[in-house]
PDB file of C-alpha atoms in Angstrom:
ATOM      1  CA  MET A 241      99.731  59.931 112.980  1.00 37.00           C
ATOM      2  CA  SER A 242     101.912  61.504 110.394  1.00 37.00           C
ATOM      3  CA  GLU A 243     100.429  64.596 108.700  1.00 37.00           C
ATOM      4  CA  SER A 244      99.826  65.448 105.882  1.00 34.00           C
ATOM      5  CA  PHE A 245     100.553  68.801 103.355  1.00 32.00           C
ATOM      6  CA  THR A 246      98.277  68.234 100.215  1.00 36.00           C
ATOM      7  CA  THR A 247      95.498  69.940 100.823  1.00 35.00           C
ATOM      8  CA  PRO A 248      92.518  67.353 100.451  1.00 37.00           C
ATOM      9  CA  ASN A 249      90.427  68.915  98.056  1.00 42.00           C
ATOM     10  CA  ALA A 250      93.191  69.845  96.037  1.00 40.00           C
ATOM     11  CA  PRO A 251      92.857  69.121  91.624  1.00 43.00           C
ATOM     12  CA  ALA A 252      95.053  66.423  90.904  1.00 43.00           C
ATOM     13  CA  GLY A 253      98.291  66.833  89.465  1.00 46.00           C
ATOM     14  CA  SER A 254      98.568  69.920  92.575  1.00 45.00           C
ATOM     15  CA  SER A 255     100.831  68.590  94.396  1.00 49.00           C
ATOM     16  CA  GLY A 256     103.036  68.174  91.441  1.00 53.00           C
ATOM     17  CA  LYS A 257     103.093  71.485  89.730  1.00 54.00           C
ATOM     18  CA  ARG A 258     103.861  73.126  93.359  1.00 49.00           C
ATOM     19  CA  ALA A 259     106.404  70.263  94.075  1.00 50.00           C
ATOM     20  CA  ARG A 260     108.165  71.663  90.065  1.00 76.00           C
ATOM     21  CA  GLY A 261     107.504  75.828  91.838  1.00 79.00           C
ATOM     22  CA  VAL A 262     109.525  74.592  94.879  1.00 88.00           C
ATOM     23  CA  ASP A 263     112.162  73.472  92.133  1.00 89.00           C
ATOM     24  CA  ARG A 264     112.148  75.707  90.141  1.00 90.00           C
ATOM     25  CA  VAL A 265     112.460  78.331  93.213  1.00 92.00           C
ATOM     26  CA  ILE A 266     115.614  76.280  94.342  1.00 91.00           C
ATOM     27  CA  ASP A 267     117.419  75.899  91.301  1.00 92.00           C
ATOM     28  CA  LEU A 268     117.102  79.657  90.926  1.00 93.00           C
ATOM     29  CA  CYS A 269     118.559  80.486  93.892  1.00 93.00           C
ATOM     30  CA  THR A 270     121.337  78.170  93.621  1.00 90.00           C
ATOM     31  CA  GLN A 271     122.495  79.877  89.815  1.00 92.00           C
ATOM     32  CA  LEU A 272     121.926  82.882  91.682  1.00 92.00           C
ATOM     33  CA  HIS A 273     124.726  82.098  94.386  1.00 89.00           C
ATOM     34  CA  ARG A 274     126.589  80.330  91.494  1.00 86.00           C
ATOM     35  CA  HIS A 275     127.332  83.306  89.425  1.00 89.00           C
ATOM     36  CA  LYS A 276     127.798  85.354  92.732  1.00 85.00           C
ATOM     37  CA  ALA A 277     126.558  88.085  90.841  1.00 91.00           C
ATOM     38  CA  PRO A 278     123.157  89.870  89.585  1.00 94.00           C
ATOM     39  CA  MET A 279     121.541  87.974  86.422  1.00 94.00           C
ATOM     40  CA  THR A 280     119.099  89.251  83.895  1.00 94.00           C
ATOM     41  CA  PRO A 281     115.660  87.815  83.383  1.00 92.00           C
ATOM     42  CA  ARG A 282     117.347  85.815  80.335  1.00 93.00           C
ATOM     43  CA  GLU A 283     120.255  84.613  82.230  1.00 94.00           C
ATOM     44  CA  LEU A 284     118.241  83.195  84.482  1.00 93.00           C
ATOM     45  CA  VAL A 285     115.805  81.621  81.820  1.00 93.00           C
ATOM     46  CA  GLU A 286     119.217  80.587  79.818  1.00 93.00           C
ATOM     47  CA  ALA A 287     120.607  78.577  83.410  1.00 92.00           C
ATOM     48  CA  THR A 288     117.481  77.000  84.331  1.00 91.00           C
ATOM     49  CA  GLY A 289     115.890  76.143  81.848  1.00 90.00           C
ATOM     50  CA  ALA A 290     112.565  77.180  82.790  1.00 90.00           C
ATOM     51  CA  PRO A 291     109.593  78.882  81.374  1.00 90.00           C
ATOM     52  CA  ARG A 292     110.446  82.516  80.949  1.00 91.00           C
ATOM     53  CA  SER A 293     107.245  82.922  82.509  1.00 91.00           C
ATOM     54  CA  SER A 294     107.642  80.828  85.560  1.00 91.00           C
ATOM     55  CA  VAL A 295     111.070  82.993  86.216  1.00 92.00           C
ATOM     56  CA  TYR A 296     109.540  86.318  85.702  1.00 92.00           C
ATOM     57  CA  GLU A 297     106.328  85.309  88.073  1.00 92.00           C
ATOM     58  CA  LEU A 298     109.021  84.129  90.481  1.00 93.00           C
ATOM     59  CA  VAL A 299     110.821  86.406  90.382  1.00 93.00           C
ATOM     60  CA  SER A 300     107.889  88.818  91.303  1.00 93.00           C
ATOM     61  CA  ILE A 301     106.799  87.081  93.987  1.00 93.00           C
ATOM     62  CA  LEU A 302     110.427  86.377  95.750  1.00 94.00           C
ATOM     63  CA  SER A 303     111.139  90.548  95.561  1.00 94.00           C
ATOM     64  CA  GLU A 304     108.037  91.047  96.987  1.00 94.00           C
ATOM     65  CA  ALA A 305     108.584  88.729  99.828  1.00 94.00           C
ATOM     66  CA  GLY A 306     112.175  90.199  99.737  1.00 94.00           C
ATOM     67  CA  TRP A 307     114.133  87.128  98.962  1.00 95.00           C
ATOM     68  CA  LEU A 308     115.410  89.029  95.804  1.00 95.00           C
ATOM     69  CA  GLU A 309     116.444  92.148  94.164  1.00 94.00           C
ATOM     70  CA  VAL A 310     115.517  93.570  91.246  1.00 93.00           C
ATOM     71  CA  ASP A 311     118.147  96.999  90.412  1.00 92.00           C
ATOM     72  CA  ARG A 312     117.718  99.732  88.084  1.00 91.00           C
ATOM     73  CA  ASP A 313     119.463  97.341  85.223  1.00 91.00           C
ATOM     74  CA  GLY A 314     116.723  95.152  85.682  1.00 92.00           C
ATOM     75  CA  ARG A 315     119.686  92.092  87.127  1.00 94.00           C
ATOM     76  CA  ILE A 316     118.278  90.248  89.996  1.00 94.00           C
ATOM     77  CA  PHE A 317     120.057  89.223  92.876  1.00 95.00           C
ATOM     78  CA  PHE A 318     119.569  88.029  96.641  1.00 94.00           C
ATOM     79  CA  GLY A 319     117.783  90.190  99.299  1.00 94.00           C
ATOM     80  CA  ARG A 320     117.553  91.748 102.488  1.00 93.00           C
ATOM     81  CA  ALA A 321     115.697  88.679 104.021  1.00 93.00           C
ATOM     82  CA  MET A 322     118.472  86.266 102.681  1.00 93.00           C
ATOM     83  CA  HIS A 323     121.094  87.679 104.641  1.00 91.00           C
ATOM     84  CA  LEU A 324     118.277  87.945 107.476  1.00 92.00           C
ATOM     85  CA  PHE A 325     117.951  84.303 107.179  1.00 90.00           C
ATOM     86  CA  GLY A 326     121.838  83.603 106.713  1.00 86.00           C
ATOM     87  CA  LEU A 327     122.275  85.541 110.171  1.00 85.00           C
ATOM     88  CA  ASP A 328     119.568  83.364 111.198  1.00 87.00           C
ATOM     89  CA  TYR A 329     121.655  80.360 110.585  1.00 83.00           C
ATOM     90  CA  ALA A 330     124.632  81.316 111.283  1.00 80.00           C
ATOM     91  CA  ARG A 331     123.355  82.310 115.039  1.00 82.00           C
ATOM     92  CA  HIS A 332     121.983  79.342 115.206  1.00 83.00           C
ATOM     93  CA  ASN A 333     124.835  76.228 113.894  1.00 81.00           C
ATOM     94  CA  ASP A 334     126.864  75.619 117.126  1.00 83.00           C
ATOM     95  CA  LEU A 335     129.417  74.182 114.757  1.00 87.00           C
ATOM     96  CA  ILE A 336     129.949  77.863 112.458  1.00 88.00           C
ATOM     97  CA  SER A 337     130.190  79.908 115.665  1.00 87.00           C
ATOM     98  CA  ARG A 338     132.260  77.718 117.244  1.00 90.00           C
ATOM     99  CA  ALA A 339     134.431  77.590 113.995  1.00 92.00           C
ATOM    100  CA  ARG A 340     134.484  81.272 113.223  1.00 90.00           C
ATOM    101  CA  SER A 341     135.699  81.729 116.938  1.00 91.00           C
ATOM    102  CA  VAL A 342     138.727  79.120 116.409  1.00 94.00           C
ATOM    103  CA  LEU A 343     139.072  80.525 112.575  1.00 93.00           C
ATOM    104  CA  ARG A 344     139.457  84.099 114.606  1.00 91.00           C
ATOM    105  CA  GLN A 345     141.995  83.012 117.659  1.00 93.00           C
ATOM    106  CA  LEU A 346     144.117  81.301 115.061  1.00 94.00           C
ATOM    107  CA  ALA A 347     144.434  84.316 112.841  1.00 90.00           C
ATOM    108  CA  ALA A 348     145.253  86.973 115.567  1.00 90.00           C
ATOM    109  CA  GLU A 349     147.867  84.171 117.372  1.00 93.00           C
ATOM    110  CA  PHE A 350     149.506  83.120 113.999  1.00 93.00           C
ATOM    111  CA  ASN A 351     148.790  86.356 111.645  1.00 91.00           C
ATOM    112  CA  GLU A 352     147.836  83.827 108.496  1.00 91.00           C
ATOM    113  CA  THR A 353     144.884  83.189 106.889  1.00 89.00           C
ATOM    114  CA  SER A 354     142.863  80.810 108.459  1.00 92.00           C
ATOM    115  CA  GLN A 355     139.365  78.616 106.640  1.00 94.00           C
ATOM    116  CA  PHE A 356     136.422  76.594 107.931  1.00 95.00           C
ATOM    117  CA  CYS A 357     135.669  74.865 104.205  1.00 95.00           C
ATOM    118  CA  MET A 358     133.202  72.457 103.542  1.00 94.00           C
ATOM    119  CA  LEU A 359     132.312  70.286 100.544  1.00 93.00           C
ATOM    120  CA  GLU A 360     129.105  71.230  98.119  1.00 90.00           C
ATOM    121  CA  GLY A 361     128.228  69.188  96.031  1.00 91.00           C
ATOM    122  CA  ASN A 362     131.183  67.559  93.785  1.00 94.00           C
ATOM    123  CA  LYS A 363     133.058  71.029  95.003  1.00 93.00           C
ATOM    124  CA  TYR A 364     135.227  72.556  97.695  1.00 91.00           C
ATOM    125  CA  THR A 365     134.166  75.346  99.161  1.00 91.00           C
ATOM    126  CA  VAL A 366     135.571  78.453 102.358  1.00 92.00           C
ATOM    127  CA  VAL A 367     132.649  78.338 104.214  1.00 92.00           C
ATOM    128  CA  LEU A 368     133.927  80.614 106.928  1.00 91.00           C
ATOM    129  CA  ASP A 369     137.370  83.301 107.094  1.00 90.00           C
ATOM    130  CA  ASP A 370     139.943  85.152 108.629  1.00 88.00           C
ATOM    131  CA  ASN A 371     142.768  86.495 107.672  1.00 82.00           C
ATOM    132  CA  GLY A 372     145.749  88.138 109.435  1.00 66.00           C
ATOM    133  CA  THR A 373     147.448  91.319 109.336  1.00 66.00           C
ATOM    134  CA  ARG A 374     150.165  90.038 106.809  1.00 61.00           C
ATOM    135  CA  PRO A 375     150.286  92.450 103.383  1.00 53.00           C
ATOM    136  CA  PHE A 376     150.364  89.370 101.108  1.00 51.00           C
ATOM    137  CA  ARG A 377     147.891  87.403 101.369  1.00 53.00           C
ATOM    138  CA  ILE A 378     146.256  84.152  99.744  1.00 55.00           C
ATOM    139  CA  SER A 379     142.648  82.861  99.516  1.00 55.00           C
ATOM    140  CA  ALA A 380     140.060  81.585  98.415  1.00 60.00           C
ATOM    141  CA  ASP A 381     136.209  83.867  98.233  1.00 74.00           C
ATOM    142  CA  THR A 382     133.575  82.750 100.656  1.00 80.00           C
ATOM    143  CA  GLY A 383     131.268  80.710  99.386  1.00 81.00           C
ATOM    144  CA  VAL A 384     132.665  80.272  95.655  1.00 84.00           C
ATOM    145  CA  ARG A 385     132.408  76.339  94.368  1.00 88.00           C
ATOM    146  CA  ILE A 386     136.015  75.202  93.449  1.00 92.00           C
ATOM    147  CA  PRO A 387     137.486  72.259  91.886  1.00 95.00           C
ATOM    148  CA  ILE A 388     138.054  69.193  94.380  1.00 96.00           C
ATOM    149  CA  PRO A 389     141.044  68.092  93.436  1.00 96.00           C
ATOM    150  CA  TRP A 390     143.034  71.970  93.308  1.00 95.00           C
ATOM    151  CA  THR A 391     142.462  71.850  96.971  1.00 94.00           C
ATOM    152  CA  ALA A 392     144.535  70.053 100.007  1.00 95.00           C
ATOM    153  CA  SER A 393     141.152  70.135 101.127  1.00 95.00           C
ATOM    154  CA  GLY A 394     139.641  68.206  99.035  1.00 94.00           C
ATOM    155  CA  ARG A 395     142.054  65.503 100.189  1.00 96.00           C
ATOM    156  CA  VAL A 396     141.239  65.383 103.672  1.00 96.00           C
ATOM    157  CA  LEU A 397     137.148  65.515 102.825  1.00 96.00           C
ATOM    158  CA  LEU A 398     137.600  62.671 100.929  1.00 95.00           C
ATOM    159  CA  GLY A 399     139.030  60.067 102.782  1.00 92.00           C
ATOM    160  CA  ASP A 400     135.840  57.925 103.654  1.00 91.00           C
ATOM    161  CA  MET A 401     135.298  57.250 100.204  1.00 93.00           C
ATOM    162  CA  THR A 402     136.769  54.386  97.901  1.00 93.00           C
ATOM    163  CA  LEU A 403     138.874  55.504  94.856  1.00 91.00           C
ATOM    164  CA  GLU A 404     136.028  54.265  92.663  1.00 92.00           C
ATOM    165  CA  ALA A 405     133.633  56.158  94.374  1.00 95.00           C
ATOM    166  CA  ILE A 406     136.329  59.064  94.426  1.00 94.00           C
ATOM    167  CA  ALA A 407     136.991  58.641  90.384  1.00 92.00           C
ATOM    168  CA  ASP A 408     133.081  58.925  89.643  1.00 94.00           C
ATOM    169  CA  PHE A 409     132.671  61.591  92.391  1.00 95.00           C
ATOM    170  CA  ILE A 410     134.828  64.165  90.498  1.00 96.00           C
ATOM    171  CA  PRO A 411     134.063  65.334  86.650  1.00 95.00           C
ATOM    172  CA  ALA A 412     137.232  64.881  84.522  1.00 94.00           C
ATOM    173  CA  GLU A 413     137.633  68.174  84.102  1.00 96.00           C
ATOM    174  CA  ASP A 414     138.044  69.685  87.515  1.00 96.00           C
ATOM    175  CA  PHE A 415     141.602  67.333  87.670  1.00 96.00           C
ATOM    176  CA  VAL A 416     142.565  69.964  85.370  1.00 95.00           C
ATOM    177  CA  LEU A 417     144.714  73.691  86.933  1.00 94.00           C
ATOM    178  CA  PRO A 418     143.946  76.854  86.029  1.00 91.00           C
ATOM    179  CA  ASP A 419     146.842  76.975  83.793  1.00 91.00           C
ATOM    180  CA  GLY A 420     146.496  74.163  82.508  1.00 93.00           C
ATOM    181  CA  ARG A 421     148.581  71.645  84.385  1.00 94.00           C
ATOM    182  CA  GLU A 422     146.791  68.335  84.469  1.00 95.00           C
ATOM    183  CA  ILE A 423     146.469  66.128  88.160  1.00 95.00           C
ATOM    184  CA  HIS A 424     147.263  63.144  87.214  1.00 95.00           C
ATOM    185  CA  ARG A 425     144.656  60.537  89.192  1.00 94.00           C
ATOM    186  CA  GLU A 426     147.077  57.920  90.543  1.00 94.00           C
ATOM    187  CA  ASP A 427     149.034  60.541  92.443  1.00 95.00           C
ATOM    188  CA  PHE A 428     145.526  62.682  93.929  1.00 96.00           C
ATOM    189  CA  PHE A 429     144.435  58.861  94.758  1.00 95.00           C
ATOM    190  CA  ALA A 430     147.506  58.395  96.669  1.00 96.00           C
ATOM    191  CA  GLU A 431     147.387  61.996  98.424  1.00 96.00           C
ATOM    192  CA  ILE A 432     143.830  60.892  99.766  1.00 96.00           C
ATOM    193  CA  GLU A 433     145.913  58.195 101.566  1.00 95.00           C
ATOM    194  CA  LYS A 434     148.526  60.090 103.128  1.00 95.00           C
ATOM    195  CA  ALA A 435     146.597  62.711 103.762  1.00 96.00           C
ATOM    196  CA  ARG A 436     144.195  60.274 105.187  1.00 94.00           C
ATOM    197  CA  ASP A 437     146.974  58.351 107.073  1.00 94.00           C
ATOM    198  CA  GLN A 438     148.736  61.379 108.777  1.00 94.00           C
ATOM    199  CA  GLY A 439     145.728  63.276 108.695  1.00 95.00           C
ATOM    200  CA  HIS A 440     146.600  66.120 107.293  1.00 96.00           C
ATOM    201  CA  ALA A 441     147.537  67.913 103.456  1.00 96.00           C
ATOM    202  CA  ILE A 442     149.788  69.671 102.550  1.00 96.00           C
ATOM    203  CA  THR A 443     149.174  70.993  98.581  1.00 95.00           C
ATOM    204  CA  GLU A 444     151.881  73.471  96.835  1.00 93.00           C
ATOM    205  CA  GLY A 445     151.503  75.772  93.300  1.00 89.00           C
ATOM    206  CA  LEU A 446     148.343  73.872  92.837  1.00 90.00           C
ATOM    207  CA  ALA A 447     145.234  77.218  91.754  1.00 84.00           C
ATOM    208  CA  ASP A 448     147.531  79.958  93.120  1.00 85.00           C
ATOM    209  CA  SER A 449     151.461  79.309  91.825  1.00 84.00           C
ATOM    210  CA  PHE A 450     152.352  81.119  94.986  1.00 86.00           C
ATOM    211  CA  ALA A 451     150.246  79.577  97.853  1.00 89.00           C
ATOM    212  CA  CYS A 452     150.998  76.505  99.985  1.00 93.00           C
ATOM    213  CA  CYS A 453     147.611  75.243 102.114  1.00 94.00           C
ATOM    214  CA  LEU A 454     147.779  72.727 104.896  1.00 96.00           C
ATOM    215  CA  ALA A 455     144.041  71.001 105.484  1.00 97.00           C
ATOM    216  CA  VAL A 456     143.021  69.257 108.902  1.00 97.00           C
ATOM    217  CA  PRO A 457     139.864  66.761 109.815  1.00 96.00           C
ATOM    218  CA  VAL A 458     137.116  68.386 111.712  1.00 95.00           C
ATOM    219  CA  PHE A 459     135.467  65.073 112.177  1.00 93.00           C
ATOM    220  CA  ASP A 460     131.741  64.642 113.223  1.00 89.00           C
ATOM    221  CA  GLN A 461     130.343  62.518 115.908  1.00 86.00           C
ATOM    222  CA  GLY A 462     129.866  59.171 113.380  1.00 87.00           C
ATOM    223  CA  GLY A 463     134.239  59.463 112.655  1.00 88.00           C
ATOM    224  CA  HIS A 464     133.522  61.068 109.626  1.00 90.00           C
ATOM    225  CA  ALA A 465     135.917  64.518 108.334  1.00 92.00           C
ATOM    226  CA  HIS A 466     132.941  66.476 107.782  1.00 91.00           C
ATOM    227  CA  ALA A 467     134.409  69.751 107.257  1.00 95.00           C
ATOM    228  CA  THR A 468     138.216  70.988 107.693  1.00 96.00           C
ATOM    229  CA  LEU A 469     140.386  73.559 109.261  1.00 96.00           C
ATOM    230  CA  CYS A 470     143.283  74.944 106.827  1.00 95.00           C
ATOM    231  CA  PHE A 471     145.993  77.302 106.816  1.00 94.00           C
ATOM    232  CA  THR A 472     147.159  78.617 103.232  1.00 90.00           C
ATOM    233  CA  ILE A 473     150.347  80.654 103.540  1.00 91.00           C
ATOM    234  CA  GLY A 474     153.323  81.417 100.604  1.00 90.00           C
ATOM    235  CA  ARG A 475     155.695  78.863  99.291  1.00 91.00           C
ATOM    236  CA  ASP A 476     157.890  80.176 101.158  1.00 90.00           C
ATOM    237  CA  ALA A 477     157.399  79.193 104.438  1.00 92.00           C
ATOM    238  CA  PRO A 478     159.880  76.765 106.401  1.00 94.00           C
ATOM    239  CA  GLU A 479     159.182  73.330 107.269  1.00 94.00           C
ATOM    240  CA  THR A 480     159.813  74.419 111.224  1.00 96.00           C
ATOM    241  CA  ARG A 481     156.746  76.643 110.268  1.00 96.00           C
ATOM    242  CA  ARG A 482     154.627  74.983 108.425  1.00 95.00           C
ATOM    243  CA  ASP A 483     154.755  72.050 111.686  1.00 96.00           C
ATOM    244  CA  GLU A 484     153.803  75.076 113.740  1.00 96.00           C
ATOM    245  CA  LEU A 485     151.015  75.778 111.743  1.00 96.00           C
ATOM    246  CA  LEU A 486     149.441  72.218 111.437  1.00 96.00           C
ATOM    247  CA  ASP A 487     150.360  71.538 115.105  1.00 96.00           C
ATOM    248  CA  ALA A 488     147.817  74.364 115.638  1.00 97.00           C
ATOM    249  CA  LEU A 489     145.118  73.166 113.562  1.00 97.00           C
ATOM    250  CA  LYS A 490     144.984  69.848 114.876  1.00 96.00           C
ATOM    251  CA  GLN A 491     144.898  71.334 118.291  1.00 95.00           C
ATOM    252  CA  ALA A 492     142.180  73.681 117.222  1.00 95.00           C
ATOM    253  CA  ALA A 493     140.263  70.813 114.971  1.00 95.00           C
ATOM    254  CA  ARG A 494     139.962  68.770 118.578  1.00 93.00           C
ATOM    255  CA  THR A 495     137.372  71.780 119.429  1.00 92.00           C
ATOM    256  CA  LEU A 496     135.484  70.731 117.217  1.00 91.00           C
ATOM    257  CA  TYR A 497     135.168  66.934 116.926  1.00 81.00           C
ATOM    258  CA  GLY A 498     131.566  65.645 117.289  1.00 60.00           C
ATOM    259  CA  HIS A 499     129.981  68.725 116.628  1.00 54.00           C
TER     260      HIS A 499
END
């Protein structure tokens, strides 16, 4: 028999109110995550669309619990408890733990920036990274949501989707690069098919004019690419170096297959 978390004698409509409260907590935390910096109460009200009184009440409750912190200027950001929750997740999640070890080995052996990447909604994000010791480094910040067409990983991660589904999935504005250049959809779709056929993707000079990104899939137990391993290198790297790095990525990805 399944259990219900609704109090039997709760007033009508109370579960709906609780659901709205949970939705607002999720939305509040999501906005802070996307902003990547403390926000004022006014900014949170505008970003979430929640009533001002609800935002203040939630901030008060979550601050007491250590989920949020309020600085001297009244700006709100994640608290210490969130950091501890994240550490718990990283220790418990086998894939993240193994990927961290793999990145460390790749960066140490090849002295290049290595990354473990996944989709977050209809965006791409670097989940983990490890930098080599080269003075010249090109790397996206961990956790920042980046338009999928800007990345080699995006071309790998969308390999299971139909072209129609991809067109509906990616916002039109995400095909425009930071410098104003537009990525043509037909070219993007062709690169996704090519990545699926050859088992990797290479992009050059997209979000960063000096960068070349090499990405290979990490498959889950169902054979779907749910993550990627990447190297971000300079565009001047010779073909032999790129081939060497791709081989290393593919070998490393095999150790993470099915996890």
